[in-house]
Structures are given as C-alpha cells and as structure tokens.
Amino acid sequence: GAMSSLVERDRAHIWHPYTQMKTAPDPLPIVKAKGFYLFTEDGRRLLDGISSWWVNVHGHCNPRINRALKAQAEKLEHVIFAGFTHPPAVELAERLCALLPDRLNRVFYSDNGSTAVEVALKMAYQYWTNRGEEQRRTFVALEHAYHGDTVGAMSVSHDSVFTSSY
C-alpha cells in the first residue's frame, strides 16, 4: 500500500508535550524550514510565529550557523564531558567568565533549560549541605513561573494542570 501520511505515522508512535492526545487536533506535518517559514507536507508555507519554542532567534536553516555546525561536526561532534574537555567548551567558558563579576568564574554546561534549572537547584542544595546548613531546603519561586518539564523544574514552576503533581 501507499506510505501513510506523516501525521498518521506520528499518531502511531509519538506523544507530544503539553498535549492531551485523545482530544488534540492533528499536529502540523512540517517537512522543511527556511528563515522564518515552515513548510508542510502538502506544500503550504507558514510563518513560524511560535519560533519553534525558543530556538528560532536567527531563523531556520541559517547558513552561517549551519556552516559553523558543519565545520565543528567535521572536527568533533560530541565527547562526554565527564572527565573530558575540548577547545570550544573552554573558549566559550573563558568568554562567558570575562563578562561576569570576578567571583563568578566557572560555568556548568547543560543541554537544555529544564536540565539547567535542575543543575542550579542541585548546586544550591549541595552548597548549603557542604556548608553544614542542611536546614536550608526551601526554594523560592515566582508566581506564574515556568522553568521546564523535568520534575525539579516543575516543582519550582507555577502550580498548573501541567505541574501540580510535582
């Protein structure tokens, strides 16, 4: 038979974030992107007004960014950071630290916002433990805040239908 549509294949195998899968409309089947536009499986061009959730500051398929990604991937695309290092990580850390007050002279890399929040919570918790002040276990959170989808990030986010269990 004919190949199923992207939406049918998606529905068979994917759960989407912030989506009640029983009642949600079909997802938009995007097959390519360029600049500020997304292109659907059936050829429609859509203005990406959502900016693909936080990642579209420079537009999709930005040639300068893609060239830099390609050049780096041809040298080193990934190495575990536990016990290893590499020039781009050190160079970026040096540049970031040069912008910060003197006491802030280290960076901790994270691959996404939720994990960054988790790391910050763990570091704060560990800091007070190391100082012998184990009673400091309370985190202050802003009303209506959103900090990510992991359990720790949701625990300091606004109490909503998505976070109330955490």
JSON list of C-alpha atoms in Angstrom, two decimals:
[
{"chain": "A", "resi": 1, "resn": "GLY", "atom": "CA", "xyz": [0.00, 0.00, 0.00]},
{"chain": "A", "resi": 2, "resn": "ALA", "atom": "CA", "xyz": [0.82, 3.66, -0.16]},
{"chain": "A", "resi": 3, "resn": "MET", "atom": "CA", "xyz": [3.02, 5.23, 2.50]},
{"chain": "A", "resi": 4, "resn": "SER", "atom": "CA", "xyz": [0.95, 6.60, 5.37]},
{"chain": "A", "resi": 5, "resn": "SER", "atom": "CA", "xyz": [0.97, 10.34, 5.91]},
{"chain": "A", "resi": 6, "resn": "LEU", "atom": "CA", "xyz": [3.42, 11.87, 8.34]},
{"chain": "A", "resi": 7, "resn": "VAL", "atom": "CA", "xyz": [0.52, 12.64, 10.71]},
{"chain": "A", "resi": 8, "resn": "GLU", "atom": "CA", "xyz": [-0.69, 9.03, 10.69]},
{"chain": "A", "resi": 9, "resn": "ARG", "atom": "CA", "xyz": [2.84, 7.76, 11.33]},
{"chain": "A", "resi": 10, "resn": "ASP", "atom": "CA", "xyz": [3.26, 10.37, 14.10]},
{"chain": "A", "resi": 11, "resn": "ARG", "atom": "CA", "xyz": [-0.03, 9.37, 15.78]},
{"chain": "A", "resi": 12, "resn": "ALA", "atom": "CA", "xyz": [1.08, 5.73, 15.79]},
{"chain": "A", "resi": 13, "resn": "HIS", "atom": "CA", "xyz": [4.33, 6.37, 17.69]},
{"chain": "A", "resi": 14, "resn": "ILE", "atom": "CA", "xyz": [4.65, 9.80, 19.36]},
{"chain": "A", "resi": 15, "resn": "TRP", "atom": "CA", "xyz": [3.29, 11.51, 22.47]},
{"chain": "A", "resi": 16, "resn": "HIS", "atom": "CA", "xyz": [3.59, 15.30, 22.17]},
{"chain": "A", "resi": 17, "resn": "PRO", "atom": "CA", "xyz": [4.36, 17.69, 25.07]},
{"chain": "A", "resi": 18, "resn": "TYR", "atom": "CA", "xyz": [1.52, 19.71, 26.59]},
{"chain": "A", "resi": 19, "resn": "THR", "atom": "CA", "xyz": [-0.97, 17.71, 24.56]},
{"chain": "A", "resi": 20, "resn": "GLN", "atom": "CA", "xyz": [-4.00, 15.70, 25.60]},
{"chain": "A", "resi": 21, "resn": "MET", "atom": "CA", "xyz": [-3.51, 13.07, 22.93]},
{"chain": "A", "resi": 22, "resn": "LYS", "atom": "CA", "xyz": [-7.13, 11.83, 22.99]},
{"chain": "A", "resi": 23, "resn": "THR", "atom": "CA", "xyz": [-8.61, 15.21, 22.10]},
{"chain": "A", "resi": 24, "resn": "ALA", "atom": "CA", "xyz": [-5.78, 17.12, 20.38]},
{"chain": "A", "resi": 25, "resn": "PRO", "atom": "CA", "xyz": [-6.08, 18.11, 16.74]},
{"chain": "A", "resi": 26, "resn": "ASP", "atom": "CA", "xyz": [-3.60, 16.53, 14.37]},
{"chain": "A", "resi": 27, "resn": "PRO", "atom": "CA", "xyz": [-0.10, 18.06, 14.54]},
{"chain": "A", "resi": 28, "resn": "LEU", "atom": "CA", "xyz": [1.04, 20.15, 11.59]},
{"chain": "A", "resi": 29, "resn": "PRO", "atom": "CA", "xyz": [3.27, 17.97, 9.38]},
{"chain": "A", "resi": 30, "resn": "ILE", "atom": "CA", "xyz": [6.37, 20.13, 8.80]},
{"chain": "A", "resi": 31, "resn": "VAL", "atom": "CA", "xyz": [8.89, 18.72, 6.33]},
{"chain": "A", "resi": 32, "resn": "LYS", "atom": "CA", "xyz": [11.32, 21.64, 5.97]},
{"chain": "A", "resi": 33, "resn": "ALA", "atom": "CA", "xyz": [12.04, 25.15, 7.21]},
{"chain": "A", "resi": 34, "resn": "LYS", "atom": "CA", "xyz": [13.85, 28.21, 5.91]},
{"chain": "A", "resi": 35, "resn": "GLY", "atom": "CA", "xyz": [14.26, 31.58, 7.58]},
{"chain": "A", "resi": 36, "resn": "PHE", "atom": "CA", "xyz": [11.00, 32.44, 9.30]},
{"chain": "A", "resi": 37, "resn": "TYR", "atom": "CA", "xyz": [8.93, 29.89, 7.41]},
{"chain": "A", "resi": 38, "resn": "LEU", "atom": "CA", "xyz": [7.85, 26.30, 7.91]},
{"chain": "A", "resi": 39, "resn": "PHE", "atom": "CA", "xyz": [6.70, 24.14, 5.01]},
{"chain": "A", "resi": 40, "resn": "THR", "atom": "CA", "xyz": [4.03, 21.47, 5.41]},
{"chain": "A", "resi": 41, "resn": "GLU", "atom": "CA", "xyz": [3.88, 18.03, 3.88]},
{"chain": "A", "resi": 42, "resn": "ASP", "atom": "CA", "xyz": [1.23, 19.26, 1.43]},
{"chain": "A", "resi": 43, "resn": "GLY", "atom": "CA", "xyz": [3.34, 22.27, 0.34]},
{"chain": "A", "resi": 44, "resn": "ARG", "atom": "CA", "xyz": [1.89, 25.12, 2.41]},
{"chain": "A", "resi": 45, "resn": "ARG", "atom": "CA", "xyz": [4.28, 27.84, 3.61]},
{"chain": "A", "resi": 46, "resn": "LEU", "atom": "CA", "xyz": [3.58, 29.01, 7.18]},
{"chain": "A", "resi": 47, "resn": "LEU", "atom": "CA", "xyz": [5.10, 31.94, 9.06]},
{"chain": "A", "resi": 48, "resn": "ASP", "atom": "CA", "xyz": [6.72, 30.44, 12.17]},
{"chain": "A", "resi": 49, "resn": "GLY", "atom": "CA", "xyz": [5.11, 32.76, 14.71]},
{"chain": "A", "resi": 50, "resn": "ILE", "atom": "CA", "xyz": [5.90, 30.37, 17.56]},
{"chain": "A", "resi": 51, "resn": "SER", "atom": "CA", "xyz": [9.61, 30.38, 16.70]},
{"chain": "A", "resi": 52, "resn": "SER", "atom": "CA", "xyz": [9.75, 26.64, 17.28]},
{"chain": "A", "resi": 53, "resn": "TRP", "atom": "CA", "xyz": [9.66, 27.07, 21.06]},
{"chain": "A", "resi": 54, "resn": "TRP", "atom": "CA", "xyz": [12.73, 29.12, 21.88]},
{"chain": "A", "resi": 55, "resn": "VAL", "atom": "CA", "xyz": [15.16, 28.08, 19.12]},
{"chain": "A", "resi": 56, "resn": "ASN", "atom": "CA", "xyz": [14.45, 30.33, 16.16]},
{"chain": "A", "resi": 57, "resn": "VAL", "atom": "CA", "xyz": [16.20, 33.60, 17.06]},
{"chain": "A", "resi": 58, "resn": "HIS", "atom": "CA", "xyz": [18.19, 33.58, 13.81]},
{"chain": "A", "resi": 59, "resn": "GLY", "atom": "CA", "xyz": [15.69, 31.80, 11.55]},
{"chain": "A", "resi": 60, "resn": "HIS", "atom": "CA", "xyz": [15.61, 28.22, 10.41]},
{"chain": "A", "resi": 61, "resn": "CYS", "atom": "CA", "xyz": [18.49, 26.83, 8.34]},
{"chain": "A", "resi": 62, "resn": "ASN", "atom": "CA", "xyz": [20.63, 29.91, 8.93]},
{"chain": "A", "resi": 63, "resn": "PRO", "atom": "CA", "xyz": [23.58, 29.49, 6.52]},
{"chain": "A", "resi": 64, "resn": "ARG", "atom": "CA", "xyz": [26.20, 30.99, 8.87]},
{"chain": "A", "resi": 65, "resn": "ILE", "atom": "CA", "xyz": [25.10, 28.81, 11.80]},
{"chain": "A", "resi": 66, "resn": "ASN", "atom": "CA", "xyz": [24.89, 25.71, 9.60]},
{"chain": "A", "resi": 67, "resn": "ARG", "atom": "CA", "xyz": [28.41, 26.31, 8.26]},
{"chain": "A", "resi": 68, "resn": "ALA", "atom": "CA", "xyz": [29.73, 26.61, 11.83]},
{"chain": "A", "resi": 69, "resn": "LEU", "atom": "CA", "xyz": [27.86, 23.45, 12.89]},
{"chain": "A", "resi": 70, "resn": "LYS", "atom": "CA", "xyz": [29.20, 21.53, 9.88]},
{"chain": "A", "resi": 71, "resn": "ALA", "atom": "CA", "xyz": [32.78, 22.68, 10.48]},
{"chain": "A", "resi": 72, "resn": "GLN", "atom": "CA", "xyz": [32.62, 21.72, 14.16]},
{"chain": "A", "resi": 73, "resn": "ALA", "atom": "CA", "xyz": [30.97, 18.35, 13.43]},
{"chain": "A", "resi": 74, "resn": "GLU", "atom": "CA", "xyz": [33.76, 17.54, 10.98]},
{"chain": "A", "resi": 75, "resn": "LYS", "atom": "CA", "xyz": [36.29, 18.00, 13.81]},
{"chain": "A", "resi": 76, "resn": "LEU", "atom": "CA", "xyz": [34.35, 16.80, 16.87]},
{"chain": "A", "resi": 77, "resn": "GLU", "atom": "CA", "xyz": [30.60, 16.45, 17.14]},
{"chain": "A", "resi": 78, "resn": "HIS", "atom": "CA", "xyz": [30.45, 15.16, 20.71]},
{"chain": "A", "resi": 79, "resn": "VAL", "atom": "CA", "xyz": [32.51, 13.85, 23.58]},
{"chain": "A", "resi": 80, "resn": "ILE", "atom": "CA", "xyz": [31.22, 13.05, 27.04]},
{"chain": "A", "resi": 81, "resn": "PHE", "atom": "CA", "xyz": [32.01, 15.96, 29.34]},
{"chain": "A", "resi": 82, "resn": "ALA", "atom": "CA", "xyz": [32.59, 13.82, 32.43]},
{"chain": "A", "resi": 83, "resn": "GLY", "atom": "CA", "xyz": [36.37, 13.56, 32.53]},
{"chain": "A", "resi": 84, "resn": "PHE", "atom": "CA", "xyz": [36.94, 15.12, 29.09]},
{"chain": "A", "resi": 85, "resn": "THR", "atom": "CA", "xyz": [37.20, 18.65, 27.67]},
{"chain": "A", "resi": 86, "resn": "HIS", "atom": "CA", "xyz": [37.61, 20.30, 24.27]},
{"chain": "A", "resi": 87, "resn": "PRO", "atom": "CA", "xyz": [38.61, 23.73, 22.88]},
{"chain": "A", "resi": 88, "resn": "PRO", "atom": "CA", "xyz": [35.11, 25.12, 22.10]},
{"chain": "A", "resi": 89, "resn": "ALA", "atom": "CA", "xyz": [33.95, 24.41, 25.66]},
{"chain": "A", "resi": 90, "resn": "VAL", "atom": "CA", "xyz": [37.00, 26.07, 27.23]},
{"chain": "A", "resi": 91, "resn": "GLU", "atom": "CA", "xyz": [36.91, 29.03, 24.84]},
{"chain": "A", "resi": 92, "resn": "LEU", "atom": "CA", "xyz": [33.21, 29.72, 25.48]},
{"chain": "A", "resi": 93, "resn": "ALA", "atom": "CA", "xyz": [33.69, 29.40, 29.26]},
{"chain": "A", "resi": 94, "resn": "GLU", "atom": "CA", "xyz": [36.55, 31.89, 29.13]},
{"chain": "A", "resi": 95, "resn": "ARG", "atom": "CA", "xyz": [34.45, 34.36, 27.13]},
{"chain": "A", "resi": 96, "resn": "LEU", "atom": "CA", "xyz": [31.45, 33.98, 29.45]},
{"chain": "A", "resi": 97, "resn": "CYS", "atom": "CA", "xyz": [33.53, 34.37, 32.62]},
{"chain": "A", "resi": 98, "resn": "ALA", "atom": "CA", "xyz": [35.13, 37.53, 31.22]},
{"chain": "A", "resi": 99, "resn": "LEU", "atom": "CA", "xyz": [31.65, 39.09, 31.20]},
{"chain": "A", "resi": 100, "resn": "LEU", "atom": "CA", "xyz": [30.86, 38.14, 34.80]},
{"chain": "A", "resi": 101, "resn": "PRO", "atom": "CA", "xyz": [31.90, 39.58, 38.18]},
{"chain": "A", "resi": 102, "resn": "ASP", "atom": "CA", "xyz": [35.18, 38.09, 39.44]},
{"chain": "A", "resi": 103, "resn": "ARG", "atom": "CA", "xyz": [33.53, 35.76, 41.97]},
{"chain": "A", "resi": 104, "resn": "LEU", "atom": "CA", "xyz": [31.58, 34.10, 39.16]},
{"chain": "A", "resi": 105, "resn": "ASN", "atom": "CA", "xyz": [34.43, 32.33, 37.42]},
{"chain": "A", "resi": 106, "resn": "ARG", "atom": "CA", "xyz": [33.02, 28.92, 36.47]},
{"chain": "A", "resi": 107, "resn": "VAL", "atom": "CA", "xyz": [30.34, 27.67, 34.11]},
{"chain": "A", "resi": 108, "resn": "PHE", "atom": "CA", "xyz": [28.38, 24.44, 34.08]},
{"chain": "A", "resi": 109, "resn": "TYR", "atom": "CA", "xyz": [27.11, 23.41, 30.68]},
{"chain": "A", "resi": 110, "resn": "SER", "atom": "CA", "xyz": [23.66, 21.97, 30.23]},
{"chain": "A", "resi": 111, "resn": "ASP", "atom": "CA", "xyz": [21.93, 20.84, 27.08]},
{"chain": "A", "resi": 112, "resn": "ASN", "atom": "CA", "xyz": [18.52, 22.40, 27.77]},
{"chain": "A", "resi": 113, "resn": "GLY", "atom": "CA", "xyz": [16.66, 24.79, 30.05]},
{"chain": "A", "resi": 114, "resn": "SER", "atom": "CA", "xyz": [14.98, 22.19, 32.24]},
{"chain": "A", "resi": 115, "resn": "THR", "atom": "CA", "xyz": [18.28, 20.49, 32.98]},
{"chain": "A", "resi": 116, "resn": "ALA", "atom": "CA", "xyz": [19.91, 23.87, 33.66]},
{"chain": "A", "resi": 117, "resn": "VAL", "atom": "CA", "xyz": [17.25, 24.54, 36.30]},
{"chain": "A", "resi": 118, "resn": "GLU", "atom": "CA", "xyz": [17.77, 21.05, 37.76]},
{"chain": "A", "resi": 119, "resn": "VAL", "atom": "CA", "xyz": [21.54, 21.66, 37.98]},
{"chain": "A", "resi": 120, "resn": "ALA", "atom": "CA", "xyz": [21.03, 25.07, 39.61]},
{"chain": "A", "resi": 121, "resn": "LEU", "atom": "CA", "xyz": [18.70, 23.53, 42.21]},
{"chain": "A", "resi": 122, "resn": "LYS", "atom": "CA", "xyz": [21.15, 20.71, 42.92]},
{"chain": "A", "resi": 123, "resn": "MET", "atom": "CA", "xyz": [24.10, 23.12, 43.17]},
{"chain": "A", "resi": 124, "resn": "ALA", "atom": "CA", "xyz": [22.25, 25.35, 45.63]},
{"chain": "A", "resi": 125, "resn": "TYR", "atom": "CA", "xyz": [21.21, 22.33, 47.68]},
{"chain": "A", "resi": 126, "resn": "GLN", "atom": "CA", "xyz": [24.76, 20.95, 47.65]},
{"chain": "A", "resi": 127, "resn": "TYR", "atom": "CA", "xyz": [26.26, 24.34, 48.53]},
{"chain": "A", "resi": 128, "resn": "TRP", "atom": "CA", "xyz": [24.28, 24.58, 51.78]},
{"chain": "A", "resi": 129, "resn": "THR", "atom": "CA", "xyz": [24.93, 20.92, 52.58]},
{"chain": "A", "resi": 130, "resn": "ASN", "atom": "CA", "xyz": [28.67, 21.46, 52.14]},
{"chain": "A", "resi": 131, "resn": "ARG", "atom": "CA", "xyz": [28.49, 24.45, 54.49]},
{"chain": "A", "resi": 132, "resn": "GLY", "atom": "CA", "xyz": [26.81, 22.29, 57.14]},
{"chain": "A", "resi": 133, "resn": "GLU", "atom": "CA", "xyz": [23.48, 24.12, 56.85]},
{"chain": "A", "resi": 134, "resn": "GLU", "atom": "CA", "xyz": [21.25, 21.18, 55.90]},
{"chain": "A", "resi": 135, "resn": "GLN", "atom": "CA", "xyz": [18.19, 23.03, 57.21]},
{"chain": "A", "resi": 136, "resn": "ARG", "atom": "CA", "xyz": [18.27, 25.22, 54.09]},
{"chain": "A", "resi": 137, "resn": "ARG", "atom": "CA", "xyz": [15.95, 23.19, 51.90]},
{"chain": "A", "resi": 138, "resn": "THR", "atom": "CA", "xyz": [13.41, 25.78, 50.75]},
{"chain": "A", "resi": 139, "resn": "PHE", "atom": "CA", "xyz": [13.41, 27.24, 47.25]},
{"chain": "A", "resi": 140, "resn": "VAL", "atom": "CA", "xyz": [11.65, 30.50, 46.41]},
{"chain": "A", "resi": 141, "resn": "ALA", "atom": "CA", "xyz": [9.76, 30.55, 43.12]},
{"chain": "A", "resi": 142, "resn": "LEU", "atom": "CA", "xyz": [8.00, 33.32, 41.23]},
{"chain": "A", "resi": 143, "resn": "GLU", "atom": "CA", "xyz": [4.25, 33.19, 40.77]},
{"chain": "A", "resi": 144, "resn": "HIS", "atom": "CA", "xyz": [3.28, 32.06, 37.25]},
{"chain": "A", "resi": 145, "resn": "ALA", "atom": "CA", "xyz": [6.88, 30.99, 36.57]},
{"chain": "A", "resi": 146, "resn": "TYR", "atom": "CA", "xyz": [7.75, 28.30, 34.07]},
{"chain": "A", "resi": 147, "resn": "HIS", "atom": "CA", "xyz": [11.12, 26.60, 34.46]},
{"chain": "A", "resi": 148, "resn": "GLY", "atom": "CA", "xyz": [10.84, 23.46, 32.34]},
{"chain": "A", "resi": 149, "resn": "ASP", "atom": "CA", "xyz": [9.43, 19.96, 32.12]},
{"chain": "A", "resi": 150, "resn": "THR", "atom": "CA", "xyz": [11.63, 17.91, 34.44]},
{"chain": "A", "resi": 151, "resn": "VAL", "atom": "CA", "xyz": [10.38, 17.09, 37.94]},
{"chain": "A", "resi": 152, "resn": "GLY", "atom": "CA", "xyz": [12.66, 19.54, 39.74]},
{"chain": "A", "resi": 153, "resn": "ALA", "atom": "CA", "xyz": [11.98, 22.35, 37.27]},
{"chain": "A", "resi": 154, "resn": "MET", "atom": "CA", "xyz": [8.24, 21.75, 37.52]},
{"chain": "A", "resi": 155, "resn": "SER", "atom": "CA", "xyz": [8.44, 21.71, 41.32]},
{"chain": "A", "resi": 156, "resn": "VAL", "atom": "CA", "xyz": [9.54, 25.38, 41.29]},
{"chain": "A", "resi": 157, "resn": "SER", "atom": "CA", "xyz": [7.19, 26.40, 38.47]},
{"chain": "A", "resi": 158, "resn": "HIS", "atom": "CA", "xyz": [3.69, 27.85, 38.73]},
{"chain": "A", "resi": 159, "resn": "ASP", "atom": "CA", "xyz": [1.11, 25.40, 40.05]},
{"chain": "A", "resi": 160, "resn": "SER", "atom": "CA", "xyz": [-0.87, 24.47, 36.94]},
{"chain": "A", "resi": 161, "resn": "VAL", "atom": "CA", "xyz": [-2.51, 21.48, 35.30]},
{"chain": "A", "resi": 162, "resn": "PHE", "atom": "CA", "xyz": [0.95, 20.55, 33.97]},
{"chain": "A", "resi": 163, "resn": "THR", "atom": "CA", "xyz": [2.90, 20.97, 37.22]},
{"chain": "A", "resi": 164, "resn": "SER", "atom": "CA", "xyz": [0.52, 20.41, 40.15]},
{"chain": "A", "resi": 165, "resn": "SER", "atom": "CA", "xyz": [1.54, 16.76, 40.58]},
{"chain": "A", "resi": 166, "resn": "TYR", "atom": "CA", "xyz": [5.14, 17.83, 41.19]}
]
